[in-house]
mmCIF file of C-alpha atoms and ligand atoms in Angstrom:
data_model
loop_
_atom_site.group_PDB
_atom_site.id
_atom_site.type_symbol
_atom_site.label_atom_id
_atom_site.label_comp_id
_atom_site.label_asym_id
_atom_site.label_seq_id
_atom_site.Cartn_x
_atom_site.Cartn_y
_atom_site.Cartn_z
ATOM 1 C CA UNK R 660 -18.612 -3.247 -24.892
ATOM 2 C CA UNK R 661 -18.225 0.475 -24.256
ATOM 3 C CA UNK R 662 -14.957 2.009 -23.068
ATOM 4 C CA UNK R 663 -15.776 5.072 -20.969
ATOM 5 C CA UNK R 664 -12.566 6.859 -20.143
ATOM 6 C CA UNK R 665 -13.956 10.027 -18.673
ATOM 7 C CA UNK R 666 -16.806 11.120 -16.422
ATOM 8 C CA UNK R 667 -18.982 12.882 -19.060
ATOM 9 C CA UNK R 668 -18.910 9.717 -21.212
ATOM 10 C CA UNK R 669 -19.903 7.633 -18.174
ATOM 11 C CA UNK R 670 -22.732 10.022 -17.338
ATOM 12 C CA UNK R 671 -24.215 10.010 -20.818
ATOM 13 C CA UNK R 672 -23.949 6.207 -20.867
ATOM 14 C CA UNK R 673 -25.790 5.938 -17.528
ATOM 15 C CA UNK R 674 -28.642 8.110 -18.801
ATOM 16 C CA UNK R 675 -29.441 5.492 -21.404
ATOM 17 C CA UNK R 676 -29.597 2.644 -18.892
ATOM 18 C CA UNK R 677 -32.240 1.778 -16.359
ATOM 19 C CA UNK R 678 -31.637 -1.883 -15.569
ATOM 20 C CA UNK R 679 -30.258 -3.399 -12.363
ATOM 21 C CA UNK R 680 -26.614 -2.461 -12.494
ATOM 22 C CA UNK R 681 -23.591 -4.200 -10.937
ATOM 23 C CA UNK R 682 -20.191 -2.631 -10.400
ATOM 24 C CA UNK R 683 -16.994 -4.675 -10.050
ATOM 25 C CA UNK R 684 -14.172 -2.350 -8.940
ATOM 26 C CA UNK R 685 -10.658 -3.537 -9.853
ATOM 27 C CA UNK R 686 -7.133 -2.266 -10.328
ATOM 28 C CA UNK R 687 -6.829 -4.254 -13.562
ATOM 29 C CA UNK R 688 -4.273 -6.938 -14.421
ATOM 30 C CA UNK R 689 -7.229 -9.254 -14.331
ATOM 31 C CA UNK R 690 -7.096 -12.922 -13.389
ATOM 32 C CA UNK R 691 -9.698 -15.608 -12.728
ATOM 33 C CA UNK R 692 -10.420 -14.144 -9.260
ATOM 34 C CA UNK R 693 -11.621 -10.908 -10.858
ATOM 35 C CA UNK R 694 -13.487 -12.801 -13.570
ATOM 36 C CA UNK R 695 -15.367 -14.818 -10.939
ATOM 37 C CA UNK R 696 -16.742 -11.496 -9.647
ATOM 38 C CA UNK R 697 -17.792 -10.565 -13.186
ATOM 39 C CA UNK R 698 -19.535 -13.949 -13.586
ATOM 40 C CA UNK R 699 -21.446 -13.469 -10.333
ATOM 41 C CA UNK R 700 -22.312 -9.904 -11.356
ATOM 42 C CA UNK R 701 -23.786 -11.135 -14.621
ATOM 43 C CA UNK R 702 -25.946 -13.617 -12.741
ATOM 44 C CA UNK R 703 -27.214 -11.028 -10.294
ATOM 45 C CA UNK R 704 -27.698 -7.943 -12.484
ATOM 46 C CA UNK R 705 -28.814 -6.943 -15.976
ATOM 47 C CA UNK R 706 -25.867 -4.692 -16.649
ATOM 48 C CA UNK R 707 -22.250 -5.079 -15.529
ATOM 49 C CA UNK R 708 -19.750 -2.227 -15.283
ATOM 50 C CA UNK R 709 -16.138 -3.035 -14.352
ATOM 51 C CA UNK R 710 -13.884 -0.224 -13.218
ATOM 52 C CA UNK R 711 -10.139 -0.339 -13.770
ATOM 53 C CA UNK R 712 -8.185 2.198 -11.761
ATOM 54 C CA UNK R 713 -4.859 1.813 -9.981
ATOM 55 C CA UNK R 714 -5.661 4.071 -7.063
ATOM 56 C CA UNK R 715 -2.611 6.014 -5.848
ATOM 57 C CA UNK R 716 -4.397 6.985 -2.628
ATOM 58 C CA UNK R 717 -4.324 3.428 -1.270
ATOM 59 C CA UNK R 718 -0.585 2.844 -1.765
ATOM 60 C CA UNK R 719 1.970 3.805 0.866
ATOM 61 C CA UNK R 720 5.059 5.819 -0.119
ATOM 62 C CA UNK R 721 7.289 2.714 -0.269
ATOM 63 C CA UNK R 722 4.759 0.424 -1.888
ATOM 64 C CA UNK R 723 4.392 -0.817 -5.456
ATOM 65 C CA UNK R 724 2.171 1.864 -7.070
ATOM 66 C CA UNK R 725 4.840 2.655 -9.673
ATOM 67 C CA UNK R 726 5.382 -0.929 -10.784
ATOM 68 C CA UNK R 727 1.864 -2.310 -10.246
ATOM 69 C CA UNK R 728 1.150 -4.375 -13.402
ATOM 70 C CA UNK R 729 -0.960 -2.439 -15.905
ATOM 71 C CA UNK R 730 -2.388 -4.561 -18.724
ATOM 72 C CA UNK R 731 -5.327 -2.514 -19.997
ATOM 73 C CA UNK R 732 -5.607 -4.006 -23.508
ATOM 74 C CA UNK R 733 -5.567 -7.604 -22.280
ATOM 75 C CA UNK R 734 -8.020 -6.711 -19.487
ATOM 76 C CA UNK R 735 -10.483 -5.194 -21.958
ATOM 77 C CA UNK R 736 -10.207 -8.249 -24.205
ATOM 78 C CA UNK R 737 -10.977 -10.551 -21.236
ATOM 79 C CA UNK R 738 -13.888 -8.383 -20.091
ATOM 80 C CA UNK R 739 -15.378 -8.144 -23.567
ATOM 81 C CA UNK R 740 -15.128 -11.928 -23.862
ATOM 82 C CA UNK R 741 -16.818 -12.244 -20.455
ATOM 83 C CA UNK R 742 -19.778 -10.176 -21.686
ATOM 84 C CA UNK R 743 -19.213 -7.041 -19.609
ATOM 85 C CA UNK R 744 -21.302 -4.045 -20.725
ATOM 86 C CA UNK R 745 -18.869 -1.248 -19.925
ATOM 87 C CA UNK R 746 -15.401 -0.605 -18.540
ATOM 88 C CA UNK R 747 -14.943 2.593 -16.562
ATOM 89 C CA UNK R 748 -11.271 3.529 -16.634
ATOM 90 C CA UNK R 749 -10.834 7.128 -15.471
ATOM 91 C CA UNK R 750 -7.489 8.851 -15.152
ATOM 92 C CA UNK R 751 -6.245 10.036 -11.754
ATOM 93 C CA UNK R 752 -7.112 13.693 -12.350
ATOM 94 C CA UNK R 753 -10.768 12.836 -13.070
ATOM 95 C CA UNK R 754 -11.189 11.155 -9.693
ATOM 96 C CA UNK R 755 -9.024 13.592 -7.722
ATOM 97 C CA UNK R 756 -9.390 16.932 -9.545
ATOM 98 C CA UNK R 757 -8.073 18.877 -6.515
ATOM 99 C CA UNK R 758 -5.010 16.618 -6.397
ATOM 100 C CA UNK R 759 -4.457 13.725 -4.022
ATOM 101 C CA UNK R 760 -3.420 15.848 -1.040
ATOM 102 C CA UNK R 761 -6.658 17.819 -1.079
ATOM 103 C CA UNK R 762 -8.964 14.928 -1.958
ATOM 104 C CA UNK R 763 -11.890 14.389 0.432
ATOM 105 C CA UNK R 764 -11.413 11.163 2.321
ATOM 106 C CA UNK R 765 -13.696 8.676 4.040
ATOM 107 C CA UNK R 766 -12.598 6.848 7.179
ATOM 108 C CA UNK R 767 -14.136 3.744 8.736
ATOM 109 C CA UNK R 768 -12.470 3.845 12.146
ATOM 110 C CA UNK R 769 -11.556 0.794 14.233
ATOM 111 C CA UNK R 770 -12.324 -1.775 11.538
ATOM 112 C CA UNK R 771 -9.953 0.177 9.308
ATOM 113 C CA UNK R 772 -7.243 0.540 11.954
ATOM 114 C CA UNK R 773 -6.530 -3.129 12.761
ATOM 115 C CA UNK R 774 -4.710 -5.944 10.905
ATOM 116 C CA UNK R 775 -3.759 -4.568 7.444
ATOM 117 C CA UNK R 776 -4.778 -1.094 8.671
ATOM 118 C CA UNK R 777 -1.980 -1.196 11.251
ATOM 119 C CA UNK R 778 0.636 -2.437 8.820
ATOM 120 C CA UNK R 779 -0.428 -0.146 5.955
ATOM 121 C CA UNK R 780 -1.451 3.185 7.523
ATOM 122 C CA UNK R 781 -3.813 5.112 5.246
ATOM 123 C CA UNK R 782 -4.472 2.127 2.975
ATOM 124 C CA UNK R 783 -8.129 1.598 3.837
ATOM 125 C CA UNK R 784 -8.895 5.320 3.777
ATOM 126 C CA UNK R 785 -7.527 5.247 0.229
ATOM 127 C CA UNK R 786 -9.762 2.283 -0.606
ATOM 128 C CA UNK R 787 -12.967 3.703 0.887
ATOM 129 C CA UNK R 788 -12.291 7.114 -0.645
ATOM 130 C CA UNK R 789 -11.971 5.709 -4.146
ATOM 131 C CA UNK R 790 -14.785 3.164 -3.847
ATOM 132 C CA UNK R 791 -17.197 5.848 -2.637
ATOM 133 C CA UNK R 792 -16.305 7.937 -5.693
ATOM 134 C CA UNK R 793 -16.841 4.937 -7.978
ATOM 135 C CA UNK R 794 -20.187 4.103 -6.353
ATOM 136 C CA UNK R 795 -21.357 7.704 -6.660
ATOM 137 C CA UNK R 796 -20.289 7.907 -10.293
ATOM 138 C CA UNK R 797 -21.506 4.520 -11.553
ATOM 139 C CA UNK R 798 -24.543 4.346 -9.217
ATOM 140 C CA UNK R 799 -24.840 0.556 -9.137
ATOM 141 C CA UNK R 800 -27.511 -1.431 -7.303
ATOM 142 C CA UNK R 801 -24.891 -3.959 -6.229
ATOM 143 C CA UNK R 802 -21.099 -3.945 -6.018
ATOM 144 C CA UNK R 803 -19.074 -7.140 -5.848
ATOM 145 C CA UNK R 804 -15.816 -7.753 -3.990
ATOM 146 C CA UNK R 805 -13.618 -10.763 -3.248
ATOM 147 C CA UNK R 806 -13.330 -12.131 0.265
ATOM 148 C CA UNK R 807 -9.623 -12.517 -0.390
ATOM 149 C CA UNK R 808 -9.623 -8.932 0.863
ATOM 150 C CA UNK R 809 -11.954 -9.853 3.722
ATOM 151 C CA UNK R 810 -11.190 -6.831 5.884
ATOM 152 C CA UNK R 811 -11.717 -4.529 2.892
ATOM 153 C CA UNK R 812 -15.109 -6.123 2.218
ATOM 154 C CA UNK R 813 -16.259 -5.607 5.840
ATOM 155 C CA UNK R 814 -15.036 -1.996 5.805
ATOM 156 C CA UNK R 815 -16.887 -1.232 2.572
ATOM 157 C CA UNK R 816 -20.080 -2.809 3.933
ATOM 158 C CA UNK R 817 -19.746 -0.629 7.010
ATOM 159 C CA UNK R 818 -19.148 2.509 4.926
ATOM 160 C CA UNK R 819 -22.224 1.910 2.768
ATOM 161 C CA UNK R 820 -24.350 1.230 5.835
ATOM 162 C CA UNK R 821 -23.080 4.293 7.711
ATOM 163 C CA UNK R 822 -23.566 6.609 4.736
ATOM 164 C CA UNK R 823 -27.037 5.216 3.862
ATOM 165 C CA UNK R 824 -26.080 4.222 0.337
ATOM 166 C CA UNK R 825 -28.734 1.941 -1.194
ATOM 167 C CA UNK R 826 -26.167 -0.509 -2.542
ATOM 168 C CA UNK R 827 -25.586 -4.188 -1.695
ATOM 169 C CA UNK R 828 -21.913 -4.908 -1.069
ATOM 170 C CA UNK R 829 -21.540 -8.559 -2.008
ATOM 171 C CA UNK R 830 -18.558 -10.695 -0.950
ATOM 172 C CA UNK R 831 -17.496 -13.698 -3.020
ATOM 173 C CA UNK R 832 -15.205 -16.688 -2.339
ATOM 174 C CA UNK R 833 -11.465 -16.702 -2.879
ATOM 175 C CA UNK R 834 -10.266 -18.171 -6.180
ATOM 176 C CA UNK R 835 -7.027 -20.147 -5.897
ATOM 177 C CA UNK R 836 -4.404 -21.736 -8.077
ATOM 178 C CA UNK R 837 -4.351 -25.548 -8.118
ATOM 179 C CA UNK R 838 -1.771 -25.618 -5.344
ATOM 180 C CA UNK R 839 -3.911 -23.432 -3.084
ATOM 181 C CA UNK R 840 -2.221 -20.055 -3.529
ATOM 182 C CA UNK R 841 -4.883 -17.343 -3.687
ATOM 183 C CA UNK R 842 -4.859 -15.638 -7.085
ATOM 184 C CA UNK R 843 -3.372 -12.168 -6.922
ATOM 185 C CA UNK R 844 -1.869 -9.683 -9.338
ATOM 186 C CA UNK R 845 1.100 -9.524 -6.962
ATOM 187 C CA UNK R 846 1.897 -13.260 -7.340
ATOM 188 C CA UNK R 847 3.822 -12.413 -10.497
ATOM 189 C CA UNK R 848 6.391 -10.528 -8.399
ATOM 190 C CA UNK R 849 7.437 -13.873 -6.837
ATOM 191 C CA UNK R 850 10.628 -15.594 -7.954
ATOM 192 C CA UNK R 851 10.389 -19.284 -8.881
ATOM 193 C CA UNK R 852 11.687 -20.240 -5.435
ATOM 194 C CA UNK R 853 9.258 -17.913 -3.648
ATOM 195 C CA UNK R 854 6.372 -19.186 -5.780
ATOM 196 C CA UNK R 855 7.184 -22.721 -4.617
ATOM 197 C CA UNK R 856 7.007 -21.624 -0.986
ATOM 198 C CA UNK R 857 3.913 -19.414 -1.316
ATOM 199 C CA UNK R 858 1.273 -22.216 -1.080
ATOM 200 C CA UNK R 859 2.388 -22.877 2.523
ATOM 201 C CA UNK R 860 0.311 -19.868 3.450
ATOM 202 C CA UNK R 861 -2.896 -21.704 2.614
ATOM 203 C CA UNK R 862 -1.612 -25.010 3.998
ATOM 204 C CA UNK R 863 -0.927 -23.414 7.369
ATOM 205 C CA UNK R 864 -4.351 -21.714 7.321
ATOM 206 C CA UNK R 865 -6.014 -25.069 6.672
ATOM 207 C CA UNK R 866 -3.973 -26.820 9.331
ATOM 208 C CA UNK R 867 -4.871 -24.149 11.882
ATOM 209 C CA UNK R 868 -8.551 -24.450 10.942
ATOM 210 C CA UNK R 869 -8.379 -28.192 11.566
ATOM 211 C CA UNK R 870 -6.698 -27.605 14.923
ATOM 212 C CA UNK R 871 -9.430 -25.118 15.827
ATOM 213 C CA UNK R 872 -11.992 -27.867 15.200
ATOM 214 C CA UNK R 873 -10.125 -30.609 17.058
ATOM 215 C CA UNK R 874 -8.090 -28.885 19.756
ATOM 216 C CA UNK R 875 -10.345 -25.936 20.508
ATOM 217 C CA UNK R 876 -9.665 -22.554 21.790
ATOM 218 C CA UNK R 877 -6.089 -21.757 22.740
ATOM 219 C CA UNK R 878 -6.133 -19.154 19.994
ATOM 220 C CA UNK R 879 -2.876 -17.490 20.927
ATOM 221 C CA UNK R 880 -0.952 -20.770 20.947
ATOM 222 C CA UNK R 881 -2.354 -21.681 17.520
ATOM 223 C CA UNK R 882 -1.443 -18.246 16.123
ATOM 224 C CA UNK R 883 2.052 -18.501 17.523
ATOM 225 C CA UNK R 884 2.629 -22.023 16.172
ATOM 226 C CA UNK R 885 1.412 -21.011 12.699
ATOM 227 C CA UNK R 886 3.586 -17.865 12.645
ATOM 228 C CA UNK R 887 6.624 -19.899 13.656
ATOM 229 C CA UNK R 888 5.950 -22.477 10.954
ATOM 230 C CA UNK R 889 5.628 -19.757 8.296
ATOM 231 C CA UNK R 890 8.807 -18.046 9.502
ATOM 232 C CA UNK R 891 10.623 -21.382 9.206
ATOM 233 C CA UNK R 892 9.526 -21.565 5.569
ATOM 234 C CA UNK R 893 10.989 -18.118 4.890
ATOM 235 C CA UNK R 894 7.960 -15.829 5.351
ATOM 236 C CA UNK R 895 8.170 -12.589 7.301
ATOM 237 C CA UNK R 896 4.798 -12.633 9.039
ATOM 238 C CA UNK R 897 2.929 -9.337 9.516
ATOM 239 C CA UNK R 898 0.118 -11.098 11.358
ATOM 240 C CA UNK R 899 -1.500 -14.487 11.700
ATOM 241 C CA UNK R 900 -4.674 -13.909 13.670
ATOM 242 C CA UNK R 901 -7.811 -15.773 14.651
ATOM 243 C CA UNK R 902 -10.641 -13.259 14.791
ATOM 244 C CA UNK R 903 -14.416 -13.087 14.943
ATOM 245 C CA UNK R 904 -15.641 -13.221 11.339
ATOM 246 C CA UNK R 905 -18.406 -10.754 12.040
ATOM 247 C CA UNK R 906 -16.333 -7.774 13.183
ATOM 248 C CA UNK R 907 -12.682 -8.919 13.185
ATOM 249 C CA UNK R 908 -12.377 -8.419 16.937
ATOM 250 C CA UNK R 909 -10.327 -10.880 18.975
ATOM 251 C CA UNK R 910 -12.577 -13.572 20.443
ATOM 252 C CA UNK R 911 -12.945 -12.754 24.142
ATOM 253 C CA UNK R 912 -14.534 -16.109 24.915
ATOM 254 C CA UNK R 913 -14.575 -19.528 23.298
ATOM 255 C CA UNK R 914 -16.363 -19.161 19.965
ATOM 256 C CA UNK R 915 -17.678 -21.821 17.637
ATOM 257 C CA UNK R 916 -15.114 -22.297 14.819
ATOM 258 C CA UNK R 917 -17.868 -21.308 12.371
ATOM 259 C CA UNK R 918 -17.943 -17.816 13.895
ATOM 260 C CA UNK R 919 -14.209 -17.349 13.387
ATOM 261 C CA UNK R 920 -11.915 -16.376 10.542
ATOM 262 C CA UNK R 921 -8.164 -16.929 10.337
ATOM 263 C CA UNK R 922 -6.317 -14.114 8.565
ATOM 264 C CA UNK R 923 -2.720 -13.924 7.472
ATOM 265 C CA UNK R 924 -0.459 -11.329 5.891
ATOM 266 C CA UNK R 925 3.153 -12.271 5.229
ATOM 267 C CA UNK R 926 6.005 -11.231 3.008
ATOM 268 C CA UNK R 927 8.216 -13.286 0.753
ATOM 269 C CA UNK R 928 11.045 -10.948 -0.148
ATOM 270 C CA UNK R 929 9.360 -7.660 -1.082
ATOM 271 C CA UNK R 930 6.062 -9.279 -2.006
ATOM 272 C CA UNK R 931 3.299 -9.079 0.546
ATOM 273 C CA UNK R 932 0.676 -11.826 0.356
ATOM 274 C CA UNK R 933 -2.637 -11.950 2.198
ATOM 275 C CA UNK R 934 -5.061 -14.821 2.620
ATOM 276 C CA UNK R 935 -7.730 -16.044 4.987
ATOM 277 C CA UNK R 936 -9.749 -19.098 5.876
ATOM 278 C CA UNK R 937 -13.313 -19.071 7.076
ATOM 279 C CA UNK R 938 -14.918 -22.440 7.802
ATOM 280 C CA UNK R 939 -16.733 -23.782 4.786
ATOM 281 C CA UNK R 940 -16.831 -20.589 2.723
ATOM 282 C CA UNK R 941 -13.223 -20.708 1.495
ATOM 283 C CA UNK R 942 -12.626 -22.826 -1.580
ATOM 284 C CA UNK R 943 -11.004 -25.975 -0.299
ATOM 285 C CA UNK R 944 -8.145 -27.415 -2.289
ATOM 286 C CA UNK R 945 -6.837 -30.927 -1.703
ATOM 287 C CA UNK R 946 -3.106 -30.581 -1.060
HETATM 288 P P1 AMP Y 2020 -7.731 -5.751 -7.054
HETATM 289 O O1 AMP Y 2020 -7.684 -5.574 -8.537
HETATM 290 O O2 AMP Y 2020 -6.612 -6.563 -6.502
HETATM 291 O O3 AMP Y 2020 -7.992 -4.467 -6.319
HETATM 292 O O4 AMP Y 2020 -9.011 -6.650 -6.775
HETATM 293 C C1 AMP Y 2020 -10.275 -6.291 -7.268
HETATM 294 C C2 AMP Y 2020 -11.312 -7.177 -6.649
HETATM 295 O O5 AMP Y 2020 -11.019 -8.535 -6.975
HETATM 296 C C3 AMP Y 2020 -11.349 -7.090 -5.115
HETATM 297 O O6 AMP Y 2020 -12.698 -7.132 -4.685
HETATM 298 C C4 AMP Y 2020 -10.604 -8.326 -4.702
HETATM 299 O O7 AMP Y 2020 -10.983 -8.814 -3.430
HETATM 300 C C5 AMP Y 2020 -11.021 -9.306 -5.792
HETATM 301 N N1 AMP Y 2020 -10.065 -10.409 -5.871
HETATM 302 C C6 AMP Y 2020 -8.720 -10.323 -6.029
HETATM 303 N N2 AMP Y 2020 -8.163 -11.547 -5.985
HETATM 304 C C7 AMP Y 2020 -9.170 -12.427 -5.805
HETATM 305 C C8 AMP Y 2020 -9.254 -13.847 -5.665
HETATM 306 N N3 AMP Y 2020 -8.167 -14.612 -5.705
HETATM 307 N N4 AMP Y 2020 -10.467 -14.416 -5.491
HETATM 308 C C9 AMP Y 2020 -11.572 -13.639 -5.439
HETATM 309 N N5 AMP Y 2020 -11.585 -12.298 -5.547
HETATM 310 C C10 AMP Y 2020 -10.396 -11.696 -5.728
#
């Protein structure tokens, strides 16, 4: 496995390759959710490049950029074991040579301004701006993302479509712990007590999905009941929303449950967790 820690090294590596290439962008601190993307990439491409870059542009001023877990050696060991061809791990200056303030940005309006976009202003512009750089540098045929970050996946698909990039943006199912908590690098911030509470997020998503099937379409009442239940467990809920899976707009008429997605973002202490549930495509866990 090659370690390419600057752009000239990446470029000379790419010149030697001509196969179907997959890119899996990550911020490192890899877990089985990331490795499921690598597995899928290996099945769908001849060559797999994983990028590791903790992107300062997508963190707000009071967020966890400074303490985000960085475990480069262990990540490389896991990726080598997984049969990855190359890890692209640039430093910040390589991606933003003019500095972050002057970096060219890409905005996907509307889709990027709702849900997490409202709560974390500038976050998705940071994501699209770094992913476009990574796509332009690595030039993959496909790029793989987790549907844990469902809104991010839709935004990136929209960006690639709008900018005519010949790249498939593939979304893959959420990987969970045995108790249903979606795997996340941020789960390690949770105290023992918070970790015990955290699986409620998925339980309430599942319960709401069942109610959608059986009780139908009073979406607002279902959202309100779920938010209240989470608050009672100790979550501070940013949003608990039932949206159209296709474009994340609020359903303006009764939709089939299959056309809907339930999305949640909630905090336990300082740790912000996100999750979602979409009909049969989420991994179901018996609780
Ligand atoms: P991150 O390192 O958190 O930026 O995540 C890198 C990629 O891994 C993104 O496409 C995420 O959506 C994906 N990912 C993170 N957690 C999970 C998970 N539990 N299941 C599936 N994909 C995930």
